[in-house]
Tab-separated table of C-alpha atoms in Angstrom:
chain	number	residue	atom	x	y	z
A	1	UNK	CA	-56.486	17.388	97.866
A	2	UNK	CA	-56.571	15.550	94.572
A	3	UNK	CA	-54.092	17.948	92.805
A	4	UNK	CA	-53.821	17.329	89.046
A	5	UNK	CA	-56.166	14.993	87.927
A	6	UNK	CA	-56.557	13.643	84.226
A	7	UNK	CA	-58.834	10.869	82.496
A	8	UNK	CA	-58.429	8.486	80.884
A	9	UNK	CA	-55.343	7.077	81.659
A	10	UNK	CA	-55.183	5.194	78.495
A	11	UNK	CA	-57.036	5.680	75.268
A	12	UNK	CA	-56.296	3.754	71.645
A	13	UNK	CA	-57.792	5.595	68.729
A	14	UNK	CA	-57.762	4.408	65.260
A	15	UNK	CA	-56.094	7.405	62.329
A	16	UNK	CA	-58.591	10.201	61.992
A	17	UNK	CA	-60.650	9.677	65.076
A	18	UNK	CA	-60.982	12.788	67.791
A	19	UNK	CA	-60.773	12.688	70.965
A	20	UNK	CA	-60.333	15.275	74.100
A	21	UNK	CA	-58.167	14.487	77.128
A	22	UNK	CA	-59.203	15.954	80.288
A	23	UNK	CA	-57.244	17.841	83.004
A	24	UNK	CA	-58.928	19.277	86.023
A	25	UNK	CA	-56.801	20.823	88.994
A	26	UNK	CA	-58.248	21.815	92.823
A	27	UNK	CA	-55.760	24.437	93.647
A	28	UNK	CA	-56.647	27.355	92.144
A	29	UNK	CA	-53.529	27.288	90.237
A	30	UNK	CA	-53.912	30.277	86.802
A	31	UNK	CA	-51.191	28.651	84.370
A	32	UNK	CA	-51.905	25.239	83.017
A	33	UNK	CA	-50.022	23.534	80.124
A	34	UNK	CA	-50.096	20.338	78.198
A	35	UNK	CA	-46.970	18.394	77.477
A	36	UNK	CA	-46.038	15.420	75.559
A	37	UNK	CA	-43.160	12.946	76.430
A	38	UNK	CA	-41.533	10.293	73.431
A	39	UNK	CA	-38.679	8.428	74.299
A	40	UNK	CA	-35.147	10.393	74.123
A	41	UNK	CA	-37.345	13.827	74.210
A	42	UNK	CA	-38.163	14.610	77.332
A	43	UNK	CA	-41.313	16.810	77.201
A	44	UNK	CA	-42.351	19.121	75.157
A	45	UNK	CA	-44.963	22.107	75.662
A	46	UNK	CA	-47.945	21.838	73.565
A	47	UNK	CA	-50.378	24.869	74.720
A	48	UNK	CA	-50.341	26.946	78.032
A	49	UNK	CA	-53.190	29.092	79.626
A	50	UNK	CA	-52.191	31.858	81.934
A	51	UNK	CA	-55.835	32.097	83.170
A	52	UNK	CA	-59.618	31.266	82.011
A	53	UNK	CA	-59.920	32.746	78.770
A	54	UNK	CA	-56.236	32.939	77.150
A	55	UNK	CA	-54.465	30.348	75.368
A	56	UNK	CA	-51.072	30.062	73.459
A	57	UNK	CA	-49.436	28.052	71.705
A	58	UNK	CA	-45.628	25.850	72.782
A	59	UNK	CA	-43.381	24.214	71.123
A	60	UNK	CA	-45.537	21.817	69.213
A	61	UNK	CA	-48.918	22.950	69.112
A	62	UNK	CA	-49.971	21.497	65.006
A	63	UNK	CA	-52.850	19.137	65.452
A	64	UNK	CA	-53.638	20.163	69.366
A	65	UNK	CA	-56.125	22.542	70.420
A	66	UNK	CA	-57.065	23.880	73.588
A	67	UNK	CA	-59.779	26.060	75.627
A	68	UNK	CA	-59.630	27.659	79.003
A	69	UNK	CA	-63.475	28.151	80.154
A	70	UNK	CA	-62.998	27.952	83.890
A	71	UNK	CA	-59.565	27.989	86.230
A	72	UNK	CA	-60.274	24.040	87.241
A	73	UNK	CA	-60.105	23.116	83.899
A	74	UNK	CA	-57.864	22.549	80.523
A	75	UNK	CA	-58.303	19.761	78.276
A	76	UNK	CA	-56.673	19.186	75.375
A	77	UNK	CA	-58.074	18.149	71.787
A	78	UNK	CA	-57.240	15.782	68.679
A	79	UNK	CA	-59.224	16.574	66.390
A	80	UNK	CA	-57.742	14.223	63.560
A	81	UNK	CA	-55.820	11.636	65.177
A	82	UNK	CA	-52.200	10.624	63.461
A	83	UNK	CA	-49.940	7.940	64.351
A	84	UNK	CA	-47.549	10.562	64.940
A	85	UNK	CA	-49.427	11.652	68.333
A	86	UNK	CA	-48.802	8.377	69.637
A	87	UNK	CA	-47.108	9.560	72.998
A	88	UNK	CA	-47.321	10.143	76.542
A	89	UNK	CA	-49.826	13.828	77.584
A	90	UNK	CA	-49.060	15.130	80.816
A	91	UNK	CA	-51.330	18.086	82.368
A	92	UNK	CA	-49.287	20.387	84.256
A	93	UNK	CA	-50.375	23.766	86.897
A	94	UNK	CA	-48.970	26.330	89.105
A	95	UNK	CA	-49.546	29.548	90.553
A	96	UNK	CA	-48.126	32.633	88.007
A	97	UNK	CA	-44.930	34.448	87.731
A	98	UNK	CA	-44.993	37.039	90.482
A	99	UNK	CA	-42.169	39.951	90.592
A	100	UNK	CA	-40.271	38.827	93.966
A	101	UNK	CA	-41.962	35.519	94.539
A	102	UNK	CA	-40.815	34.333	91.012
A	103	UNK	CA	-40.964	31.511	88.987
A	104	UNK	CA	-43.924	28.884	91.191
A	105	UNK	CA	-43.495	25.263	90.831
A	106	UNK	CA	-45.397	22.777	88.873
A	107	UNK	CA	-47.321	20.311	89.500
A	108	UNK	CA	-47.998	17.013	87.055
A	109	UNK	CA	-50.716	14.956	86.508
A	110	UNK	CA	-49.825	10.944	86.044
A	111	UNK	CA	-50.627	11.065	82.628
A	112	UNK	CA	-52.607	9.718	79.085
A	113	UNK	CA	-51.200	6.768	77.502
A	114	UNK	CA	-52.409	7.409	73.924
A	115	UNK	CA	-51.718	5.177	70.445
A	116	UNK	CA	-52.917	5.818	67.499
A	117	UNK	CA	-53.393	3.125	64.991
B	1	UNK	CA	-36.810	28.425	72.370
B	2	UNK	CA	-33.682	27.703	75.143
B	3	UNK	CA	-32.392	24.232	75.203
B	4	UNK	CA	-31.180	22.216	77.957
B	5	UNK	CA	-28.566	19.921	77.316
B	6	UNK	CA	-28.803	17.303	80.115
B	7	UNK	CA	-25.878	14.207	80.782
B	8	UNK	CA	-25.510	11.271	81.222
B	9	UNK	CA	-28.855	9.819	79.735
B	10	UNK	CA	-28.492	6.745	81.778
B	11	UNK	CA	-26.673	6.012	84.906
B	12	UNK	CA	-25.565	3.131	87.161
B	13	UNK	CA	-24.786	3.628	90.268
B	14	UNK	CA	-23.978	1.211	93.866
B	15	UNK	CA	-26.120	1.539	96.414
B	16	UNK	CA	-24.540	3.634	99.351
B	17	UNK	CA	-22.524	6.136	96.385
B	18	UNK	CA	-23.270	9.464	95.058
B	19	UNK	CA	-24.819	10.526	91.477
B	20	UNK	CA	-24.454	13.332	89.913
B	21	UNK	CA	-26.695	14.528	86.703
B	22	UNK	CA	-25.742	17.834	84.823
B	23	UNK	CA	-27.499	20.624	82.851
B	24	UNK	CA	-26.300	23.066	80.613
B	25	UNK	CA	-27.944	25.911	78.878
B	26	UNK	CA	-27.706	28.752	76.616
B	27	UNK	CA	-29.417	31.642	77.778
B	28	UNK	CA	-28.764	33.667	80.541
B	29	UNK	CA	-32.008	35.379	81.472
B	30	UNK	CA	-32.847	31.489	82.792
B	31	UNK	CA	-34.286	31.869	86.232
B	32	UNK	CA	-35.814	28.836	88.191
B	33	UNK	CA	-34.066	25.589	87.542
B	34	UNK	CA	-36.488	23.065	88.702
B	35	UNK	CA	-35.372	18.731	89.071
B	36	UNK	CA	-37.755	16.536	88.775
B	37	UNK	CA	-38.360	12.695	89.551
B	38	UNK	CA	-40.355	10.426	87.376
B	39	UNK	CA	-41.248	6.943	88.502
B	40	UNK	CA	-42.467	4.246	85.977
B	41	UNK	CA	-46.132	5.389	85.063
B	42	UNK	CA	-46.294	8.646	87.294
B	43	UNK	CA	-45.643	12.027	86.177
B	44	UNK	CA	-42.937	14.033	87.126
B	45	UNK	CA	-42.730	15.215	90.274
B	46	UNK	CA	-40.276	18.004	91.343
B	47	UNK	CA	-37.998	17.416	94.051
B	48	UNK	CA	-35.789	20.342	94.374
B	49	UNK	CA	-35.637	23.542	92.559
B	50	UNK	CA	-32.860	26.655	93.198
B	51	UNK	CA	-33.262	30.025	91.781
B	52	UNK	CA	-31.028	31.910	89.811
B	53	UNK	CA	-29.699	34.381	92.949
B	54	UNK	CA	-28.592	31.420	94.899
B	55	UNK	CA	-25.817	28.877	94.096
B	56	UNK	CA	-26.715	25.779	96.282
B	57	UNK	CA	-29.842	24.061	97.923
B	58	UNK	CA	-29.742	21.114	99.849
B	59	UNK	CA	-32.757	19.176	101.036
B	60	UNK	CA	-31.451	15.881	103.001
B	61	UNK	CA	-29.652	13.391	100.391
B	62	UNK	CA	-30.324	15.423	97.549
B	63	UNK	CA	-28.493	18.750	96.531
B	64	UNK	CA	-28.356	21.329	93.083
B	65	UNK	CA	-25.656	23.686	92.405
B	66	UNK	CA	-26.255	26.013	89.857
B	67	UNK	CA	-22.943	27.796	88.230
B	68	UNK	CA	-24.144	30.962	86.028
B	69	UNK	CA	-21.132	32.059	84.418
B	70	UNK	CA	-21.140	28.535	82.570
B	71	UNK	CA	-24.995	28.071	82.657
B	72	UNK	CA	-24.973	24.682	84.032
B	73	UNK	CA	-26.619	23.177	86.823
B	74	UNK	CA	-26.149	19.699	88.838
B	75	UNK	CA	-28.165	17.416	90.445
B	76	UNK	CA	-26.649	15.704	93.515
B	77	UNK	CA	-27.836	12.793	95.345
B	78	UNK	CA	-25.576	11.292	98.567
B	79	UNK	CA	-25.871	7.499	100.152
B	80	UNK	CA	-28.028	6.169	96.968
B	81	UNK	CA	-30.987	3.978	97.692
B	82	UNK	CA	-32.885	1.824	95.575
B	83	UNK	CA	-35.899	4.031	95.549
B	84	UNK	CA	-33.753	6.631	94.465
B	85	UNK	CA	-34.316	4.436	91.280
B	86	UNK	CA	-36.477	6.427	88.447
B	87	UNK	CA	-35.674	9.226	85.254
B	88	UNK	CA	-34.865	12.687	86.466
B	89	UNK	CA	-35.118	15.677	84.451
B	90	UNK	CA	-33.519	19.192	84.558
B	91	UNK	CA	-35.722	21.734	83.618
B	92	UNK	CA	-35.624	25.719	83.484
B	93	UNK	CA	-37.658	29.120	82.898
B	94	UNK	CA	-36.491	32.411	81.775
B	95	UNK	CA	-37.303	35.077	84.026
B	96	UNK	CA	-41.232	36.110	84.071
B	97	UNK	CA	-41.957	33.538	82.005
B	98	UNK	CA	-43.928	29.747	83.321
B	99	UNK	CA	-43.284	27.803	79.945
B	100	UNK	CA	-40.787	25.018	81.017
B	101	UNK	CA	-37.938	23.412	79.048
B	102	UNK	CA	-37.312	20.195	79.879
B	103	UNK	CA	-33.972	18.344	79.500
B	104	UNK	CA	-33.783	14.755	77.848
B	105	UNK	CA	-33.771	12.907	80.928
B	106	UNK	CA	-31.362	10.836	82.956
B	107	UNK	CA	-32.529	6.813	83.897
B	108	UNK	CA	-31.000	6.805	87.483
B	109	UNK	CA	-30.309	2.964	88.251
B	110	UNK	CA	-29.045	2.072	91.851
B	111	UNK	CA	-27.509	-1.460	92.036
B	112	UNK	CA	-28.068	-2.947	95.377
């Protein structure tokens, strides 16, 4: 069971370049989210999906966008890189809020080291 | 959004001794108060989580109390290891809600 899975693991881009990072999960898990992590921040919630199809927006969605075509899958687009999105992405799922069962945990992929130069 | 205030942000500890990490927060329709674990170049990965209708889970060396009338929740961990080495993070959701907030992180250092 590979879990949370997301490529690359490292990327450098050069200011204005695009580029999608890819997260795929196995366990049929509806809600997926991106997060970023900078130092002294802890993470922060970019976009969510509660299911193939539907999309929202976090905390700090400006310059991110996001699809939801199929329940394995949720990647995550730059489409004009800035040095400012220099950071950590983590790709995170779970099963959905459900009356008594309640809040599910998540599960993280390890993570795209991205800089942008 | 709810924040999480989370303290200390870095903390030394002998090997064999407890730790303690704590989390405070605002709003009180918070719900699932997840801890996670984050080794150097992993993600985080949880590694105990209480709900809001209980007030203590323990799972071997590692404990959370949760305290609702002053929104704040602890992380315990008994007889420190060196493994036990890594940055946790509180975390929380409000009730029917999956969007987590994370706290600021705590660098856990055990001193052998």
């Amino acid at each position: 069971n590979a879990g949370v899975t997301q490529t690359p693991k490292f990327q450098v881009l050069k200011t204005g370049q695009s580029m999608t990072l890819q997260c795929a999960q196995d366990m049929n898990h509806e809600y997926m989210s991106w997060y970023r992590q900078d130092p002294g921040m802890g993470l922060r919630l970019i976009h969510y999906s509660v299911g193939a199809g539907i999309t929202d927006q976090g905390e700090v969605p400006n310059g991110y966008n996001v699809s939801r075509s199929t329940t394995e899958d949720f990647p995550l687009r730059l489409l004009s890189a800035a040095p400012s999105q220099t950071s950590v992405y983590f790709c995170a799922s779970s099963y959905r809020w459900g009356g008594d069962g309640g809040n599910q945990p998540q599960h993280f992929g390890d993570g795209t080291r991205l800089s942008i130069l | 959004g709810e924040n999480v205030e989370q303290h200390p942000s870095t903390l030394s500890v002998q090997e064999g001794d407890s730790a303690v990490i704590k989390c405070t927060y605002s709003d009180s329709a918070s719900n699932y108060f997840p801890w996670y674990k984050q080794e150097l170049g992993k993600g985080p990965q949880l590694i105990i989580d209480i709900r809001s209708n209980v007030g203590e889970k323990k799972d071997q060396r590692i404990a959370v109390t949760l305290n609702k009338t002053a929104k704040h929740f602890s992380l315990h961990i008994t007889e420190t290891q060196p493994e036990d080495s890594a940055v946790y993070f509180c975390a929380l959701n409000l009730f029917g809600n999956e969007k987590l907030t994370f706290g600021t992180g705590t660098r856990l250092t055990i001193i052998p």
